[in-house]
Amino acid sequence: MLQRSKMLVNSFEITRALGEFSATAVFMIISCMGCAMNDQDAAGSLVSSMTYGLATVVVMHIFGFISGAHANPCVTIACCLLGHIGSGMMVTYVFCQLAGAAFGYFLLLEMLSQRLTLGVCTVEPLDSLSNVQIVAIETFLTSVLILAWSALWDVRSGRFLDSVTLRMGCLVTLCNLAGGKLTGASMNPAKVLIPHLFNGDPESILLQLGGQILAAFAVPQIWHYAYTPCYRPLPIENAEIRNRYLQP
């Protein structure tokens, strides 16, 4: 019986890991395919941002009930720090997300012509921005995303989960519209790192990565200490009730 229970637990964890791998791969293909044909003018930026947001809607709808559809290492780190998943599962998720992003990006390159794959989905910060400004912008935008996920995980939001995938997609679209021209506004280490690894210049996005990771560690602490009330156990004055329910 114990062995069967362990097998079921392992099967459940494998399913979640595969769900996260698949979610990130699908997310990379859709979101990066949307910007492959677009020029970086106003219309192209709008299409890229909308594709990014709608890709979020797609993966949350398909894989949300399987693994949570984080598809983002920052989201997974925040989820662990808030106590919703264990550290072991966090490491598994992050590994699957990076592997899924690499697999999805590889499939994308195979589906597109060589002319379209040149630098697809790579981001460059605005030349006039300082290093501090790049980190600050990426930290702020990623913090907004992590705050939205923190609200989604909070038990107090149980009455407000209708159309949550659409609302999350709108939030991602808005953040990308706001900061896309400045830093790329990927808010996702997997999405920003993998294309640059394939193109051989990962050092060019270290500032964006730093801002994203900073938000992933800082926002859960802010949510816990600023927005989560400290509930005190209700005193039970009746000795008979206390002895009945509180003693083993």
C-alpha positions as a printed Julia matrix, in Angstrom:
248×3 Matrix{Float64}:
   0.0    0.0     0.0
   2.82   2.39    0.91
   4.66   1.58   -2.32
   1.51   2.27   -4.33
   1.08   5.63   -2.59
   4.67   6.57   -3.45
   4.08   5.63   -7.07
   0.98   7.82   -7.19
   2.89  10.76   -5.68
   5.75  10.34   -8.15
   3.28  10.06  -11.03
   1.57  13.27   -9.89
   4.9   15.11   -9.68
   5.95  13.87  -13.11
   2.64  15.06  -14.56
   3.14  18.5   -13.05
   6.71  18.68  -14.35
   5.63  17.68  -17.85
   2.82  20.22  -17.68
   5.28  22.98  -16.83
   7.67  21.87  -19.58
   4.86  21.86  -22.13
   3.39  25.16  -20.94
   6.7   26.96  -21.3
   7.4   25.41  -24.71
   3.98  26.44  -26.05
   4.37  29.88  -24.51
   7.76  30.4   -26.19
   6.52  29.3   -29.6
   3.39  31.47  -29.61
   4.85  34.59  -28.0
   8.03  34.57  -30.12
   6.26  33.63  -33.33
   4.08  36.69  -32.9
   7.04  39.06  -33.06
   8.94  37.27  -35.86
   7.09  39.1   -38.64
   6.66  42.45  -36.9
   8.73  45.57  -37.35
   9.46  47.43  -34.15
   7.16  50.33  -34.95
   4.07  51.26  -32.96
   1.83  48.73  -34.71
   4.44  45.97  -34.42
   4.9   46.63  -30.7
   1.14  46.45  -30.16
   0.88  43.11  -31.98
   3.86  41.68  -30.06
   2.42  42.78  -26.71
  -1.01  41.37  -27.5
   0.53  38.1   -28.64
   2.51  37.92  -25.41
  -0.6   38.47  -23.31
  -2.76  36.05  -25.29
  -0.03  33.39  -25.11
  -0.32  33.71  -21.34
  -4.08  33.16  -21.59
  -3.56  30.05  -23.74
  -1.08  28.29  -21.46
  -3.03  29.14  -18.3
  -6.21  27.74  -19.83
  -4.59  24.52  -21.07
  -2.09  23.74  -18.33
  -3.33  25.75  -15.36
  -5.1   22.85  -13.65
  -2.17  20.51  -14.35
   0.84  22.41  -13.04
  -0.35  25.95  -12.41
   1.1   27.06  -15.77
   3.75  29.31  -14.27
   5.92  29.11  -17.41
   8.19  31.6   -15.64
  10.98  30.91  -13.11
  10.2   34.16  -11.27
   6.62  33.04  -10.67
   7.81  29.66   -9.41
  10.35  31.19   -7.03
   7.68  33.5    -5.61
   5.27  30.57   -5.28
   7.84  28.67   -3.24
   8.68  31.64   -1.01
   4.99  32.11   -0.26
   4.76  28.47    0.81
   2.54  27.12   -1.96
   5.1   24.62   -3.3
   8.19  23.0    -1.77
  11.77  23.82   -2.64
  12.24  20.48   -4.42
   9.27  21.12   -6.67
  10.52  24.66   -7.28
  13.85  23.34   -8.58
  12.0   20.82  -10.77
   9.71  23.53  -12.15
  12.56  25.91  -12.96
  14.53  23.17  -14.7
  11.47  22.14  -16.74
  10.73  25.76  -17.63
  14.24  26.38  -18.95
  14.23  23.07  -20.81
  10.75  23.74  -22.2
  11.75  27.24  -23.3
  14.81  25.86  -25.09
  12.76  23.13  -26.75
  10.03  25.57  -27.79
  12.52  28.07  -29.18
  14.29  25.29  -31.11
  10.98  24.2   -32.65
  10.22  27.82  -33.54
  13.53  28.21  -35.36
  12.83  25.01  -37.29
   9.38  26.25  -38.32
  10.54  29.66  -39.56
  12.71  30.53  -42.52
  16.3   31.58  -41.89
  15.49  35.19  -42.73
  12.88  35.34  -39.98
  14.9   33.53  -37.31
  17.69  36.12  -37.17
  17.49  37.54  -33.65
  13.87  36.52  -33.18
  12.56  37.21  -29.67
  15.79  38.88  -28.53
  15.5   42.15  -26.62
  17.8   45.14  -26.3
  17.31  47.91  -23.74
  17.04  51.51  -24.9
  20.49  53.02  -25.39
  19.65  56.15  -23.4
  18.82  54.18  -20.24
  21.41  53.75  -17.5
  22.11  50.39  -15.9
  20.19  51.39  -12.78
  17.19  52.48  -14.85
  17.13  49.19  -16.78
  17.17  47.18  -13.55
  14.55  49.44  -11.96
  12.13  49.18  -14.9
  12.44  45.41  -15.19
  12.11  45.02  -11.41
   8.96  47.13  -11.34
   7.25  45.36  -14.25
   8.13  41.91  -12.93
   6.92  42.97   -9.47
   3.52  43.85  -10.93
   3.34  40.39  -12.47
   4.37  38.66   -9.22
   1.84  40.73   -7.26
  -0.87  39.52   -9.63
   0.14  35.89   -9.09
   0.34  36.44   -5.33
  -3.21  37.75   -5.38
  -4.3   34.73   -7.41
  -2.81  32.31   -4.87
  -4.26  34.11   -1.84
  -7.25  32.28   -0.37
  -9.05  35.6     0.05
  -9.32  35.92   -3.74
 -11.41  32.75   -4.05
 -14.51  34.78   -4.96
 -12.69  36.62   -7.77
 -11.3   33.79   -9.91
 -13.78  34.08  -12.77
 -12.04  34.89  -16.08
  -8.71  35.02  -14.22
  -6.81  33.83  -17.29
  -8.13  36.74  -19.36
  -7.3   39.23  -16.63
  -3.78  37.86  -16.3
  -3.34  38.1   -20.07
  -4.48  41.74  -20.03
  -2.01  42.51  -17.25
   0.88  40.94  -19.18
  -0.15  42.84  -22.32
  -0.27  46.15  -20.46
   3.13  45.65  -18.8
   4.69  44.7   -22.12
   3.15  47.73  -23.81
   4.46  49.97  -21.05
   8.03  48.72  -21.01
   8.56  46.87  -24.26
  10.32  49.77  -25.95
  12.45  50.43  -22.86
  13.83  47.08  -21.7
  11.85  44.47  -23.63
   9.58  43.9   -20.61
   9.78  40.12  -20.83
   9.35  39.72  -17.04
  10.46  36.12  -17.57
  14.04  34.82  -17.26
  13.3   31.84  -19.51
  11.89  34.03  -22.29
  14.74  36.52  -22.18
  17.63  34.1   -21.57
  17.01  31.25  -24.04
  16.88  33.35  -27.26
  20.09  35.11  -26.28
  21.78  31.79  -25.48
  20.84  30.53  -28.94
  22.21  33.74  -30.45
  25.42  33.63  -28.41
  25.11  36.85  -26.39
  23.62  36.07  -22.94
  25.74  38.77  -21.27
  23.65  41.47  -22.99
  20.59  40.74  -20.84
  22.18  40.39  -17.39
  20.57  43.63  -16.18
  17.08  42.47  -17.17
  17.68  39.11  -15.49
  18.91  40.84  -12.35
  15.78  42.96  -12.11
  13.49  39.98  -12.65
  15.19  37.81  -10.03
  15.2   40.71   -7.57
  11.43  41.05   -7.95
  10.94  37.29   -7.55
  12.61  37.37   -4.12
  11.39  40.77   -2.89
   7.68  40.73   -3.77
   6.76  37.6    -1.74
   8.23  39.25    1.35
   6.24  42.41    0.7
   3.07  40.39    0.15
   3.61  38.37    3.31
   4.42  41.23    5.66
   2.34  44.05    4.15
  -0.75  42.44    2.64
  -1.28  39.22    4.59
  -3.07  39.68    7.94
  -1.81  37.86   11.01
  -4.68  35.73   12.24
  -4.81  34.89   15.91
  -6.43  31.67   17.12
  -9.77  32.22   18.77
  -9.68  31.6    22.52
 -11.8   28.65   23.65
 -13.0   29.35   27.17
 -15.16  26.26   27.61
 -12.86  23.63   29.17
 -14.94  20.71   27.89
 -14.78  21.87   24.26
 -11.08  22.66   24.55
 -10.28  19.21   25.91
 -12.4   17.51   23.28
 -10.97  19.18   20.18
  -7.46  20.32   21.1
  -6.08  17.32   22.93
  -4.91  14.22   21.01
